[in-house]
mmCIF file of C-alpha atoms in Angstrom:
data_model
loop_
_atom_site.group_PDB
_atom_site.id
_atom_site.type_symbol
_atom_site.label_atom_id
_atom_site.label_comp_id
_atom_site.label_asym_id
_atom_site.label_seq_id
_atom_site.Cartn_x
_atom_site.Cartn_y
_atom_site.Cartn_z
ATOM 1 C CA UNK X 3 103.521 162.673 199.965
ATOM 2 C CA UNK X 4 101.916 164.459 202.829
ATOM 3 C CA UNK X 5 103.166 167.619 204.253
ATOM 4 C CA UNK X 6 104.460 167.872 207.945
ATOM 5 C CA UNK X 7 105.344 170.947 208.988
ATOM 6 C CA UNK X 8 103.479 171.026 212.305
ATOM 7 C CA UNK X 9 105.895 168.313 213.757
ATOM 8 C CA UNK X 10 108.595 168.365 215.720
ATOM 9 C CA UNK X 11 112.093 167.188 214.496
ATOM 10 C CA UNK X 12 115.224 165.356 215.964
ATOM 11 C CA UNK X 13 118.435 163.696 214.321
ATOM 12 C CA UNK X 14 119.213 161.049 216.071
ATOM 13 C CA UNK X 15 121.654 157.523 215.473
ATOM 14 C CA UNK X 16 120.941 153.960 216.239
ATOM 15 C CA UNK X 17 120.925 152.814 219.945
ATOM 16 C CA UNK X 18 119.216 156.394 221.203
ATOM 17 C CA UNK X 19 116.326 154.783 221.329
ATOM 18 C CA UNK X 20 117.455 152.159 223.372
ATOM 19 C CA UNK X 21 119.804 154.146 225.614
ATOM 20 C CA UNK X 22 116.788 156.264 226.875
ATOM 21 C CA UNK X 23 114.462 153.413 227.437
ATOM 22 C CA UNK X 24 112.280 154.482 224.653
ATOM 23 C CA UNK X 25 109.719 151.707 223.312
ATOM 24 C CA UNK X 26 109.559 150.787 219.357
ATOM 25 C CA UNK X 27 106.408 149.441 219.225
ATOM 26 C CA UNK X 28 106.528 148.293 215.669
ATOM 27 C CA UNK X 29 109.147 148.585 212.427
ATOM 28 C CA UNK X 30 113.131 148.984 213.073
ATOM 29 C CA UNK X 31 115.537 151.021 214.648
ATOM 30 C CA UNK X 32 118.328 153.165 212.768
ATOM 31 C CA UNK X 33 121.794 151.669 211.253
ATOM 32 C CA UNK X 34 124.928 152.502 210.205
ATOM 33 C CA UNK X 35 122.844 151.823 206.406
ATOM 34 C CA UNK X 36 120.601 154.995 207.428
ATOM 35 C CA UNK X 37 123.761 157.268 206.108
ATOM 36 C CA UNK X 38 123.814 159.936 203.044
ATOM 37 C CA UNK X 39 122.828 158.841 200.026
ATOM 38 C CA UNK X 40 120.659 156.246 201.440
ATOM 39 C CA UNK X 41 116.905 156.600 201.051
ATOM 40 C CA UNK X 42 115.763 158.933 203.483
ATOM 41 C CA UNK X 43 113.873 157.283 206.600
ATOM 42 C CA UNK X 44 112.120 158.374 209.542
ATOM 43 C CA UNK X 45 110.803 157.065 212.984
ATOM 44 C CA UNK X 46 107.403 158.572 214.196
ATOM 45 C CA UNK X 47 105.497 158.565 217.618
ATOM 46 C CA UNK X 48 102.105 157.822 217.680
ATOM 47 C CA UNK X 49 100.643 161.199 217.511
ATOM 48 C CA UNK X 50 102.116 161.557 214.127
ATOM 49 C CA UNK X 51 100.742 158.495 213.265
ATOM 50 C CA UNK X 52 97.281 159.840 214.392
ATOM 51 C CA UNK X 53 97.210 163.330 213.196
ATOM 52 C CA UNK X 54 99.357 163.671 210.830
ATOM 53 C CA UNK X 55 99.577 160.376 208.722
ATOM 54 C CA UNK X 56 95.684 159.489 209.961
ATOM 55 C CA UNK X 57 96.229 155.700 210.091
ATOM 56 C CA UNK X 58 97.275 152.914 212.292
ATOM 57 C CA UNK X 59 99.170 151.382 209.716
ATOM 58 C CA UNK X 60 102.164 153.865 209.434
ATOM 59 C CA UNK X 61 104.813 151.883 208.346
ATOM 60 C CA UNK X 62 105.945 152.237 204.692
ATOM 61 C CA UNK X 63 104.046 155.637 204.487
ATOM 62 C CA UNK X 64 105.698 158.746 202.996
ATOM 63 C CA UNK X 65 106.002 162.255 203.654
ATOM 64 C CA UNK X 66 107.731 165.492 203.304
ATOM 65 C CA UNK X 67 109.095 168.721 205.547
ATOM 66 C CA UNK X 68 108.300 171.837 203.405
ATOM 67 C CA UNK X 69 110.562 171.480 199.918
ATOM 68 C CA UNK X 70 112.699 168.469 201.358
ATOM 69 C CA UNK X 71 112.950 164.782 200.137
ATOM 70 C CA UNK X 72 110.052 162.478 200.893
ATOM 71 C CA UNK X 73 110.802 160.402 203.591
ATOM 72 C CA UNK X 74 109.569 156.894 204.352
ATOM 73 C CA UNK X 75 108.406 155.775 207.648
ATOM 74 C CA UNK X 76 110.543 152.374 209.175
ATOM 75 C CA UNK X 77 109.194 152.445 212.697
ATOM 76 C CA UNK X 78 106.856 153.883 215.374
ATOM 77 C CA UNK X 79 107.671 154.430 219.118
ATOM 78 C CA UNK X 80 106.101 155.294 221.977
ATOM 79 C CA UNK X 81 104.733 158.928 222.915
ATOM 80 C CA UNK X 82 106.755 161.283 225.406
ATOM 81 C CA UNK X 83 107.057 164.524 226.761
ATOM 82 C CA UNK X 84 109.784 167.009 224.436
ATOM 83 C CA UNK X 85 109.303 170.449 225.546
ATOM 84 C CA UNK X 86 107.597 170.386 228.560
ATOM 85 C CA UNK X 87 106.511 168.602 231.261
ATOM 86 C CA UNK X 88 102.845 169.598 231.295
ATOM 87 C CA UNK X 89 102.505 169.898 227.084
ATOM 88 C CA UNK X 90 100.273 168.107 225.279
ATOM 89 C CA UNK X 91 100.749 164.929 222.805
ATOM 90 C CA UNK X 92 102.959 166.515 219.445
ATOM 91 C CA UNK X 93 103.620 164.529 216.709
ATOM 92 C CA UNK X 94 107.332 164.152 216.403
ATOM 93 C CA UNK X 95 109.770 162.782 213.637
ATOM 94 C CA UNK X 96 113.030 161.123 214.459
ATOM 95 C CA UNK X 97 115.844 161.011 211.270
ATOM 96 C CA UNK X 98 119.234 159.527 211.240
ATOM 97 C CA UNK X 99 121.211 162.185 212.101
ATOM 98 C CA UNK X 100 124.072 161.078 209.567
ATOM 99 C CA UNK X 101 121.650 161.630 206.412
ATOM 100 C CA UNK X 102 121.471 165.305 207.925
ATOM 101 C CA UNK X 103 123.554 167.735 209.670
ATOM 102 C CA UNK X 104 123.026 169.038 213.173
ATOM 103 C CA UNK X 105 125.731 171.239 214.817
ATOM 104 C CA UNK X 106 124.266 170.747 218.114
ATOM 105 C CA UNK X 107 124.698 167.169 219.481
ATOM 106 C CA UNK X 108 123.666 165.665 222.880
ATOM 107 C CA UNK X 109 125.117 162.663 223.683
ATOM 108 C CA UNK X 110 123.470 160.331 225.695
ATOM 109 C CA UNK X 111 124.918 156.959 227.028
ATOM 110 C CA UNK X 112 123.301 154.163 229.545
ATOM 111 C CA UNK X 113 125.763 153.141 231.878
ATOM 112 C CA UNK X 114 125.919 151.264 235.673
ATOM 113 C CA UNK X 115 128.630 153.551 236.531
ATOM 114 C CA UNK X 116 128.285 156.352 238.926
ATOM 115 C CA UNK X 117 126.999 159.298 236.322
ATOM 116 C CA UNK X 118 130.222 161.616 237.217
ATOM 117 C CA UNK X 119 132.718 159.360 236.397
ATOM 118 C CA UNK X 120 130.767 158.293 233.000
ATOM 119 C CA UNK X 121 130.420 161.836 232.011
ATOM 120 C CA UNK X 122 134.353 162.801 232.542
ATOM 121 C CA UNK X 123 135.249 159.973 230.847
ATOM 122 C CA UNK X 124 132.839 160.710 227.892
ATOM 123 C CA UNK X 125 135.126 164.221 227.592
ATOM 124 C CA UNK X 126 137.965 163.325 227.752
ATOM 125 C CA UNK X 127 137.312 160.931 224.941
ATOM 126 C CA UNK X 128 136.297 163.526 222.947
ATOM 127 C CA UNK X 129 138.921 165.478 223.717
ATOM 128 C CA UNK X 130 141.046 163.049 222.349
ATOM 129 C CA UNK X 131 138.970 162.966 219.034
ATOM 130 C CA UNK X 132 138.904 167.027 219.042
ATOM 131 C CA UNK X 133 140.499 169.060 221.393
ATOM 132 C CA UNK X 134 138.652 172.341 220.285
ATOM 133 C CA UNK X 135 134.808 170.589 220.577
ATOM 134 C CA UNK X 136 133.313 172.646 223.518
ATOM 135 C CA UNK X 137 131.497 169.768 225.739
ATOM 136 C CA UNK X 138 129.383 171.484 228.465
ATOM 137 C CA UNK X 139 125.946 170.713 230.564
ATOM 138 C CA UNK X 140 127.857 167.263 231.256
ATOM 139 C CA UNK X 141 125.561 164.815 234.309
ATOM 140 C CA UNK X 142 123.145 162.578 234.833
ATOM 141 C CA UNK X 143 119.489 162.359 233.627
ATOM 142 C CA UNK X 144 118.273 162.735 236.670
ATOM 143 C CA UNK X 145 120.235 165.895 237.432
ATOM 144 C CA UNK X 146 118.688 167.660 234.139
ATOM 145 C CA UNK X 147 115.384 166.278 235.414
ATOM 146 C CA UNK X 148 115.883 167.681 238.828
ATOM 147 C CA UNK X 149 116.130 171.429 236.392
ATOM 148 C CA UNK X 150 113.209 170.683 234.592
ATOM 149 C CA UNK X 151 110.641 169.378 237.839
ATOM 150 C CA UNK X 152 111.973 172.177 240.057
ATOM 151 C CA UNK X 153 108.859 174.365 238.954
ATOM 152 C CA UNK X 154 106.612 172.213 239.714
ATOM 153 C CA UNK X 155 108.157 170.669 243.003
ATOM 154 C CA UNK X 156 108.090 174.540 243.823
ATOM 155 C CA UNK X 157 104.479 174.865 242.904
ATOM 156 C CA UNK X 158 103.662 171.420 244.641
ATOM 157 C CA UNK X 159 105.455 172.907 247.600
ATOM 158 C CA UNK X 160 103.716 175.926 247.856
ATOM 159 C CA UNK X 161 99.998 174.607 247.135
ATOM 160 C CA UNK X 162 100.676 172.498 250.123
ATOM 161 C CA UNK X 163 101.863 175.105 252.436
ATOM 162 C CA UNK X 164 98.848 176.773 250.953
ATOM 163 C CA UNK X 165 96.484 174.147 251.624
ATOM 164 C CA UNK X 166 97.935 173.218 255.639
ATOM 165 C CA UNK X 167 97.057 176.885 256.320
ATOM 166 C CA UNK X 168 93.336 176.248 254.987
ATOM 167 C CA UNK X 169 93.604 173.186 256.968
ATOM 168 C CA UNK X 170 94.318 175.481 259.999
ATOM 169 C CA UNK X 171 92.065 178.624 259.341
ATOM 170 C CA UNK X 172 89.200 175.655 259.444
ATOM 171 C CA UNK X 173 89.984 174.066 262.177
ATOM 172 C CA UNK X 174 90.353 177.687 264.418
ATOM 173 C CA UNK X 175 87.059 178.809 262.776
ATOM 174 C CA UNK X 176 85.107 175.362 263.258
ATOM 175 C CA UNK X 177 86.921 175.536 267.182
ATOM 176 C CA UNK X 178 85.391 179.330 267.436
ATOM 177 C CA UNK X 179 81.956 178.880 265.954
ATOM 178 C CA UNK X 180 81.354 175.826 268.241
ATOM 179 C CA UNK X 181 82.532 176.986 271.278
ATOM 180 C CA UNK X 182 80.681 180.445 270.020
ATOM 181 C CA UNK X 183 77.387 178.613 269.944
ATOM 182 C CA UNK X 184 77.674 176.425 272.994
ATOM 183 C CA UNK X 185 77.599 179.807 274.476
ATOM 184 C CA UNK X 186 74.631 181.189 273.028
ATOM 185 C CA UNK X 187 72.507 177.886 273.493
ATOM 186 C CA UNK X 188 73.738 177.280 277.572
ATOM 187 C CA UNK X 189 70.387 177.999 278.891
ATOM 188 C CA UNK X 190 69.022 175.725 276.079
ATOM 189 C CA UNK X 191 71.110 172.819 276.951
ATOM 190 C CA UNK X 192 71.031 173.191 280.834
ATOM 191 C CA UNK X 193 67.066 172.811 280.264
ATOM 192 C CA UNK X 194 67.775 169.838 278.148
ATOM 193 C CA UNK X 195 70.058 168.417 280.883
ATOM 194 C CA UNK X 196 67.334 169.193 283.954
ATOM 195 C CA UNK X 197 64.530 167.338 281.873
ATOM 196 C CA UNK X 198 67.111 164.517 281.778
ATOM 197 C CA UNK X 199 68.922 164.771 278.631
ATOM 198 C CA UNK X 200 72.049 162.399 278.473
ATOM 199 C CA UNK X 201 75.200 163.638 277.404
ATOM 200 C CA UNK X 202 74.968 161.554 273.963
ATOM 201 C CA UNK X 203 72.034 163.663 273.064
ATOM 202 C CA UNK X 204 74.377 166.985 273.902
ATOM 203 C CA UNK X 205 76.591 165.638 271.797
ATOM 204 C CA UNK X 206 74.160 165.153 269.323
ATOM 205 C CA UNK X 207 73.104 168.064 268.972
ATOM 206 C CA UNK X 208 76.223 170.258 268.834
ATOM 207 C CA UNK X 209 77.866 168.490 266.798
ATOM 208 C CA UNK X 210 74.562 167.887 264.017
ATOM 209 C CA UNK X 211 75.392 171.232 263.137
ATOM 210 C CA UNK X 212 78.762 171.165 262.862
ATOM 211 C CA UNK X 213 78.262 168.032 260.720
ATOM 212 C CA UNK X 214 75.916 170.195 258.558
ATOM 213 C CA UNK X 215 78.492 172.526 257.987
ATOM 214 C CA UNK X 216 80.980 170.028 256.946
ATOM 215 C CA UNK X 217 78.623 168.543 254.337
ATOM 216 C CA UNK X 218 77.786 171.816 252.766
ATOM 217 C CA UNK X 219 81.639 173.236 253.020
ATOM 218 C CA UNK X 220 82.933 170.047 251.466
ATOM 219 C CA UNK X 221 80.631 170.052 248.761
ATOM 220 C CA UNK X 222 81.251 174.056 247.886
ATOM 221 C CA UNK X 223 84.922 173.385 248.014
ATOM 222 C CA UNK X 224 84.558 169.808 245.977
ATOM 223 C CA UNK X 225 82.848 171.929 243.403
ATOM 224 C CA UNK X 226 85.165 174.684 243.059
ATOM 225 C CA UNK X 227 88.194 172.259 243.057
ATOM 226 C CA UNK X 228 86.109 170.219 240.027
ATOM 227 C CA UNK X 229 85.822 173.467 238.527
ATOM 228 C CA UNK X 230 89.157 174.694 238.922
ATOM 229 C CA UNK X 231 91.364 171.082 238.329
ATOM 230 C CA UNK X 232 92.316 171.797 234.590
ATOM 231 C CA UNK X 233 94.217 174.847 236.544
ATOM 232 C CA UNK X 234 96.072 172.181 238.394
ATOM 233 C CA UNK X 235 97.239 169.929 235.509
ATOM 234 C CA UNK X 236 98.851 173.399 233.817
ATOM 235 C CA UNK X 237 101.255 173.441 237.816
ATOM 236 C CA UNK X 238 101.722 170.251 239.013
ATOM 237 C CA UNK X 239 103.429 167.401 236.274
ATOM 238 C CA UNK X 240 101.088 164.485 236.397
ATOM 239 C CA UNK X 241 98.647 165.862 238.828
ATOM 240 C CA UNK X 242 95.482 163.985 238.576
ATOM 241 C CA UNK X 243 92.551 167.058 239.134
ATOM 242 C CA UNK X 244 89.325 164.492 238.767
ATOM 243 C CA UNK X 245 90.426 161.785 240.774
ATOM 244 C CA UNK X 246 87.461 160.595 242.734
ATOM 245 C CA UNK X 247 89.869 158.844 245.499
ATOM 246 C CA UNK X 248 91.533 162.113 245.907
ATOM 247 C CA UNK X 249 88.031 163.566 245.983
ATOM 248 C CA UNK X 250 87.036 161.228 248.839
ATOM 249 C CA UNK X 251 89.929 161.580 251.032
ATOM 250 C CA UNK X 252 90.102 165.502 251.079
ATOM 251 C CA UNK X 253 86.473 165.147 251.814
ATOM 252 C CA UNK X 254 87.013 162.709 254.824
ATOM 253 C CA UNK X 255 90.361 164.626 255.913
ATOM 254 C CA UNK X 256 88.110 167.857 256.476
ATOM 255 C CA UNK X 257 85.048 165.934 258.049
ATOM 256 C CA UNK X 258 87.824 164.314 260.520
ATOM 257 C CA UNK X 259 89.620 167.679 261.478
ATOM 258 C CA UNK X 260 86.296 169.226 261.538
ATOM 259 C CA UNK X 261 84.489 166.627 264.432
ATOM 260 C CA UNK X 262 88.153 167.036 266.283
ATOM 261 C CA UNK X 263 87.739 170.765 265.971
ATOM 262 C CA UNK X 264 84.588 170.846 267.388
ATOM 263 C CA UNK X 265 84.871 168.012 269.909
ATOM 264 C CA UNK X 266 86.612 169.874 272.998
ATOM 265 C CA UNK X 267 83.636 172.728 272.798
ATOM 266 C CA UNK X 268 80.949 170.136 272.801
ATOM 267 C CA UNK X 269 82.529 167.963 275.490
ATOM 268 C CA UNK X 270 82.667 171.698 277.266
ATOM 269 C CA UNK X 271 79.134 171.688 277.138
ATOM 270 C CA UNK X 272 78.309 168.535 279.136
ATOM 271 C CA UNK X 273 80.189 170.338 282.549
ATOM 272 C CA UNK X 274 77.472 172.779 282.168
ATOM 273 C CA UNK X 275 75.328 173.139 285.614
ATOM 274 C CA UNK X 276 71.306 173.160 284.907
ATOM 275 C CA UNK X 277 71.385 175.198 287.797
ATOM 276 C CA UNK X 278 74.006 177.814 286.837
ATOM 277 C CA UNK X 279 72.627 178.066 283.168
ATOM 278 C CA UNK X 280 69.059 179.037 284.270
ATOM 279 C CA UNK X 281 70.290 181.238 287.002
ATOM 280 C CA UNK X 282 72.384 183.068 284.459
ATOM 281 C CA UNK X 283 69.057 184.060 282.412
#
């Protein structure tokens, strides 16, 4: 049989599957048959099915953890996360947890009752079975999921507080270069308006720049944030770093906040007086 050291191992009985929504794509679950002295079985995911088995046919297969029995493979389910949110596919191995002991026991029922009231009842019932059996980290799945995403909801947090006060410093520098160069060019575009330059073609021709800028900022930053998005998948669970939509929309969010930026310094220019610009040369 092959060797599997490289996977990761859980005992498990029948109906955990099943209890955390888990899919079985192909073979059976555990049963009470799956006990000592039975022929040791396993359930796989798919990455064990990939890298360590190397076939698509899994079931019926055989293999061993370091000197132990060789166990036979009776189903496959569906890849998940087991360590972390943001790790990548491991092949994992799930045994009947009464052909070995585990000390350490989690367990895990699906209920429509209000998660409290399912988890004292769950103690007291074992309690009842063994009044010294320490229960503790009793709630709902969502409440140990709320531990385990409060990292990244931190780190999702603070890239967007982060990313508003880019937002901002663009918007004040856009609003300061325009107005900055709307100063420099008044005599300029007093001598366009006294040769009978519209305010469209003002318009134009502040904000052509300005548009220029844009362009050439958006593509710096899309570059840098292609560059940098593997960085991204490592903070945020499920982040999506090459999305193209994502891509798009930053781009038109900063092209938008850039013409509003800029908009109340060009308007500023069309109230300048031909007369009063040439004077001031």
């Amino acid at each position: 049989g092959l060797e599997a050291p490289a996977a990761i191992y859980y005992q498990v009985s029948p109906g955990f599957f099943a209890a955390l929504g888990i899919r079985r794509l192909t073979g059976r679950d555990f049963d009470a048959h799956d006990a000592s002295g039975s022929p040791h079985v396993a359930i796989i995911n798919q990455v064990f099915a990939r890298q360590i088995l190397r076939t698509d046919q899994p079931l019926g297969r055989r293999f061993r953890y370091r000197a132990g029995p060789l166990v036979e493979v009776i189903g496959v389910v569906e890849d998940g996360r087991y360590q972390a949110l943001v790790e990548d596919p491991r092949p994992v191995v799930f045994k009947p947890i009464l052909q070995e002991y585990n000390s350490t026991t989690t367990m895990i029922a699906r209920s429509s009752r209000a998660a409290d009231d399912v988890a004292a009842e769950m103690g007291q019932i074992v309690a009842q079975l063994d009044p010294g059996l320490p229960v503790y980290g009793a709630g709902s799945i969502r409440r140990m999921l709320g531990f385990a995403l409060f990292p990244n909801r931190a780190a999702a947090l603070a890239l967007g507080a982060f990313g508003a006060m880019a937002l901002a410093l663009a918007a004040t520098g856009l609003y300061g270069l325009v107005s900055y160069s709307v100063a420099r060019r008044a005599r300029e575009i007093g001598i366009r308006m006294a040769i009978g330059a519209g305010g469209g073609d003002i318009l134009r021709v502040i904000l052509r720049r300005t548009a220029a800028l844009l362009v050439i900022g958006s593509a710096a930053g899309g570059l840098l944030a292609f560059l940098g998005g593997g960085l991204l998948v490592s903070v945020v669970y499920q982040a999506s770093p090459y999305d193209p939509a994502v891509f798009a929309a930053v781009a038109v969010t900063m092209f938008v906040v850039g013409i509003i930026s800029a908009w109340g310094p060009a308007t500023r220019a069309l109230r300048i007086s031909p007369v009063s610009a040439l004077k001031a040369e």
